[in-house]
Short mmCIF file of C-alpha atoms in Angstrom, two decimals:
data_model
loop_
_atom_site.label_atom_id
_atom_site.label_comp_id
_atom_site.label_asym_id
_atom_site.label_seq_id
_atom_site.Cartn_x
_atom_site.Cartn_y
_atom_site.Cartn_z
CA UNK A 712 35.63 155.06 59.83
CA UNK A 713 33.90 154.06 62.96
CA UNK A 714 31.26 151.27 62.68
CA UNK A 715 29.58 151.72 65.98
CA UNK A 716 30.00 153.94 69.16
CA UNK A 717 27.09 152.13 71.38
CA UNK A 718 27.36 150.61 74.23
CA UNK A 719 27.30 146.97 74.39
CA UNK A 720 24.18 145.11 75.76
CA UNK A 721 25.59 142.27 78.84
CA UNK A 722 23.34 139.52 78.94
CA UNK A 723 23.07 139.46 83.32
CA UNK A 724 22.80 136.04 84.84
CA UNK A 725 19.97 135.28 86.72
CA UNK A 726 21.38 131.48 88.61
CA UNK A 727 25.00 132.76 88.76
CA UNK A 728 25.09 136.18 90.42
CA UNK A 729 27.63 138.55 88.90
CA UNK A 730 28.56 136.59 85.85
CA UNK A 731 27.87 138.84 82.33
CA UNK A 732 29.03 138.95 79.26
CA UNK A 733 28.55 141.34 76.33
CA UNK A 734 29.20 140.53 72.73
CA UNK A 735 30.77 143.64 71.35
CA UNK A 736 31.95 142.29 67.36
CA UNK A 737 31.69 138.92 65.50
CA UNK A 738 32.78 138.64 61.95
CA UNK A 739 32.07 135.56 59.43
CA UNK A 740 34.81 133.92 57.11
CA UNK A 741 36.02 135.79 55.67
CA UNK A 742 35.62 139.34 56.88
CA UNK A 743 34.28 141.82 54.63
CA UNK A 744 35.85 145.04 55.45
CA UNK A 745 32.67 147.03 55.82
CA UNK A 746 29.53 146.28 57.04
CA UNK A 747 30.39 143.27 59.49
CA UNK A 748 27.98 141.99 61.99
CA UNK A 749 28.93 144.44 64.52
CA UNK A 750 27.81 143.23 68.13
CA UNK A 751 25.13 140.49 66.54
CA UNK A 752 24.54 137.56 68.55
CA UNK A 753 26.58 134.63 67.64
CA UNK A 754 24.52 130.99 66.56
CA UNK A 755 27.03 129.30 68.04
CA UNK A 756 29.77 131.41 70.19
CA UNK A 757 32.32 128.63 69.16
CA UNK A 758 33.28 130.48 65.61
CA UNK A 759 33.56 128.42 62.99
CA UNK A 760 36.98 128.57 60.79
CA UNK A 761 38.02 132.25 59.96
CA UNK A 762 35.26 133.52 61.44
CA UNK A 763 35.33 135.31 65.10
CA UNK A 764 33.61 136.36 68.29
CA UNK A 765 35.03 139.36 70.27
CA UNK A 766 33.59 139.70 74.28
CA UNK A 767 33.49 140.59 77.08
CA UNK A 768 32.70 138.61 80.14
CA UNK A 769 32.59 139.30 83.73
CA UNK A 770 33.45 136.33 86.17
CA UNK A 771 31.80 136.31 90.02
CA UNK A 772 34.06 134.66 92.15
CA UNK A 773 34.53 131.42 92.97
CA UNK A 774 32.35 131.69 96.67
CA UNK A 775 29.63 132.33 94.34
CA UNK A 776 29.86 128.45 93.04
CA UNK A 777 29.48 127.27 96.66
CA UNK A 778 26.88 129.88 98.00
CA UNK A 779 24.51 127.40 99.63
CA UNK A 780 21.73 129.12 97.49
CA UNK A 781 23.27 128.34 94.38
CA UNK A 782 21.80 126.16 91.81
CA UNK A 783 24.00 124.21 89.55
CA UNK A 784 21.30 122.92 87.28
CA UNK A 785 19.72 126.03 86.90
CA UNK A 786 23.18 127.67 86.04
CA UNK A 787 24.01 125.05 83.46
CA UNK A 788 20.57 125.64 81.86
CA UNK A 789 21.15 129.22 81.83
CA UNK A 790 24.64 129.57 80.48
CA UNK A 791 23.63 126.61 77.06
CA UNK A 792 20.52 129.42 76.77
CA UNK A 793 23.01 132.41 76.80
CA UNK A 794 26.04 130.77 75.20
CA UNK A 795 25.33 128.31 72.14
CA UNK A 796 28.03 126.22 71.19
CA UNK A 797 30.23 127.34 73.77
CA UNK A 798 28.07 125.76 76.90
CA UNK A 799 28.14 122.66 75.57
CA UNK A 800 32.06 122.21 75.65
CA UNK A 801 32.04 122.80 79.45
CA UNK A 802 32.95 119.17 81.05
CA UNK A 803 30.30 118.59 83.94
CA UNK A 804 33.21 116.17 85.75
CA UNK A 805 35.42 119.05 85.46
CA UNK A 806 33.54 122.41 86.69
CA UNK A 807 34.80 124.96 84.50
CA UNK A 808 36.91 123.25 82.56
CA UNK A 809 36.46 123.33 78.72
CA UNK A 810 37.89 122.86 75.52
CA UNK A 811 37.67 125.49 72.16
CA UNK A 812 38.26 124.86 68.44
CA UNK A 813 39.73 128.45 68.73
CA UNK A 814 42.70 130.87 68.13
CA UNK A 815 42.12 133.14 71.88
CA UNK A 816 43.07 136.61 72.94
CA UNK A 817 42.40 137.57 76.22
CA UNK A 818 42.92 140.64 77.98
CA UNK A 819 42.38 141.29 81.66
CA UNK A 820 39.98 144.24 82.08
CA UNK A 821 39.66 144.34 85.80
CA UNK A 822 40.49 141.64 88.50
CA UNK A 823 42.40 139.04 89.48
CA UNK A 824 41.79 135.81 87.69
CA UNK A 825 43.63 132.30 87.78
CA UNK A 826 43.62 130.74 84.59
CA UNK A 827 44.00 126.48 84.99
CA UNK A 828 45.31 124.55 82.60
CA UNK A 829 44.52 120.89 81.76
CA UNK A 830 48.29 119.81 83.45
CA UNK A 831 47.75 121.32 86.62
CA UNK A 832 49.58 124.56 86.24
CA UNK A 833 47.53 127.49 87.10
CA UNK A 834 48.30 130.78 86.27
CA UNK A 835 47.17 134.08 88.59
CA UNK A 836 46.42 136.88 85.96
CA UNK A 837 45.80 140.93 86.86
CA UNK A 838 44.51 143.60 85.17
CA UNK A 839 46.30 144.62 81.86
CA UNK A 840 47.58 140.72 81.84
CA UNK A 841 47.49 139.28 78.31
CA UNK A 842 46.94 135.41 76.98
CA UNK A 843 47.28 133.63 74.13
CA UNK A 844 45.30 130.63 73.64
CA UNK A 845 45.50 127.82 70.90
CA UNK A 846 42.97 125.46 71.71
CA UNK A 847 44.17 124.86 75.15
CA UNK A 848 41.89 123.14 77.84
CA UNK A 849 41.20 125.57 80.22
CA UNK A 850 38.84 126.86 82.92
CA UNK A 851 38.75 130.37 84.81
CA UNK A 852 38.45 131.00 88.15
CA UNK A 853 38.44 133.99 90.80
CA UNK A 854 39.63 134.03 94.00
CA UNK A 855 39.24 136.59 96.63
CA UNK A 856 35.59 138.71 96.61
CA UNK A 857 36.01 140.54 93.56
CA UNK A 858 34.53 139.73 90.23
CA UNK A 859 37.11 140.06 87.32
CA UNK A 860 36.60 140.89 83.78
CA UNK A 861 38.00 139.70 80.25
CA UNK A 862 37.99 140.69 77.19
CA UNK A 863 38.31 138.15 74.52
CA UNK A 864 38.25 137.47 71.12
CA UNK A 865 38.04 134.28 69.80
CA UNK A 866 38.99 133.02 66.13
CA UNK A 867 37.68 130.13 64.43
CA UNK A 868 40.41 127.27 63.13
CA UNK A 869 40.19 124.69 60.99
CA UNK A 870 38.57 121.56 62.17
#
């Protein structure tokens, strides 16, 4: 059975050109396995314990962050209105960097993107690349002029 077969609405940043990202399936705890909330708007998109958030989002690259138009104030603001409960994790001495209660599974769409790690080891990642994240502190960046795009579903753990 297919659920849904519509296209996925991406909620376009206005402060941070380029950056998207489109809820496409979330799913509370436990799963029922028909009727889920298929593409609904997550609370929080930080999923609480067995429940999960699946998305994609489209990074701008990183000359985007130091455009001398760019606001970061006005970027913050926007990305706690767009992501709840994710937004606030983000560590304002650490651009980027962040920290979720979360089982991850990322998949590179499109793109080159470098994925840092909390102990200094960053990783460059290409299209058709594939992570596994357990709760690791993280941030995402993109070098070069070319947006990249994930696609990643998050699970809930224990707290």
């Amino acid at each position: 059975m297919i659920e849904d077969d519509a296209q996925s609405t991406a909620v376009k940043y206005k402060y941070t050109r380029g950056f998207e990202s489109s809820v496409v399936w979330t799913t509370a705890a436990p799963p029922t396995p028909r009727g889920m909330e298929a593409a609904a708007r997550p609370v929080s998109f930080v999923p609480g314990p067995g429940e999960s958030v699946a998305m994609t989002v489209t990074f701008p690259p990183d000359s985007v962050f130091t455009a001398a138009d760019f606001d970061p104030a006005a970027a913050a603001a926007e990305n706690m209105e767009n992501t709840p409960g994710l937004a606030e994790l983000f560590e304002p001495d650490a651009p980027g960097m962040h920290t979720t209660p979360t089982v991850d599974y990322v998949v590179i769409l499109s793109g080159t993107a470098v994925l840092e790690l909390d102990n200094g080891v960053s990783t460059e990642l290409h299209t058709g690349d594939v992570v596994v994240q357990n709760g690791t502190r993280h941030a995402w960046r993109v070098p070069g002029d070319d947006p990249a795009t994930i696609f990643v579903v998050l699970i809930g753990q224990a707290r």
